[in-house]
């Protein structure tokens, strides 16, 4: 049970990091357009 919870948390953490990377990439894209 605990291991499963940790696994889900890790997955969520990775997802959040991916979201941040996407956000940063789009920010850079917007700056490049200007």
XYZ file of N, CA and C in Angstrom:
102
model
N 0.844 -1.203 0.000
C 0.000 0.000 0.000
C 0.880 1.256 0.000
N 1.817 1.306 0.926
C 2.681 2.489 1.030
C 3.546 2.655 -0.218
N 4.075 1.527 -0.702
C 4.910 1.576 -1.902
C 4.098 2.093 -3.086
N 2.855 1.635 -3.182
C 1.979 2.060 -4.258
C 1.767 3.570 -4.200
N 1.545 4.076 -2.983
C 1.330 5.514 -2.797
C 2.559 6.301 -3.238
N 3.732 5.807 -2.850
C 4.978 6.471 -3.234
C 5.121 6.485 -4.750
N 4.764 5.368 -5.384
C 4.865 5.260 -6.844
C 3.966 6.300 -7.510
N 2.737 6.428 -7.006
C 1.799 7.411 -7.558
C 2.348 8.822 -7.358
N 2.914 9.066 -6.185
C 3.478 10.388 -5.892
C 4.618 10.716 -6.846
N 5.477 9.724 -7.084
C 6.599 9.919 -8.006
C 6.086 10.259 -9.401
N 5.050 9.511 -9.816
C 4.461 9.725 -11.136
C 3.931 11.149 -11.240
N 3.241 11.589 -10.187
C 2.664 12.924 -10.162
C 3.773 13.973 -10.201
N 4.849 13.719 -9.453
C 5.981 14.635 -9.402
C 6.571 14.804 -10.798
N 6.754 13.682 -11.478
C 7.305 13.700 -12.834
C 6.384 14.482 -13.761
N 5.083 14.283 -13.602
C 4.100 14.977 -14.435
C 4.191 16.479 -14.222
N 4.318 16.893 -12.940
C 4.414 18.322 -12.619
C 5.674 18.911 -13.249
N 6.781 18.187 -13.165
C 8.034 18.652 -13.773
C 7.840 18.822 -15.273
N 7.199 17.850 -15.913
C 6.944 17.929 -17.351
C 6.103 19.154 -17.683
N 5.099 19.435 -16.840
C 4.247 20.597 -17.048
C 5.089 21.870 -16.984
N 5.999 21.945 -16.008
C 6.858 23.111 -15.851
C 7.755 23.296 -17.069
N 8.306 22.205 -17.565
C 9.168 22.268 -18.749
C 8.369 22.790 -19.934
N 7.156 22.286 -20.108
C 6.295 22.735 -21.206
C 5.999 24.217 -21.055
N 5.734 24.633 -19.827
C 5.433 26.034 -19.549
C 6.635 26.906 -19.913
N 7.826 26.487 -19.496
C 9.040 27.241 -19.787
C 9.279 27.309 -21.293
N 9.065 26.194 -21.982
C 9.283 26.149 -23.426
C 8.359 27.126 -24.136
N 7.088 27.158 -23.736
C 6.139 28.066 -24.375
C 6.498 29.510 -24.048
N 7.013 29.752 -22.844
C 7.454 31.097 -22.468
C 8.584 31.543 -23.387
N 9.563 30.671 -23.568
C 10.698 30.979 -24.445
C 10.200 31.236 -25.859
N 9.257 30.419 -26.319
C 8.685 30.591 -27.658
C 8.046 31.963 -27.791
N 7.295 32.365 -26.767
C 6.633 33.665 -26.806
C 7.644 34.798 -26.843
N 8.709 34.681 -26.062
C 9.757 35.707 -26.046
C 10.430 35.778 -27.413
N 10.670 34.614 -28.007
C 11.319 34.555 -29.316
C 10.447 35.229 -30.374
N 9.121 35.091 -30.239
C 8.208 35.712 -31.207
C 8.268 37.235 -31.117
N 8.440 37.740 -29.903
C 8.505 39.196 -29.700
C 9.882 39.680 -30.135
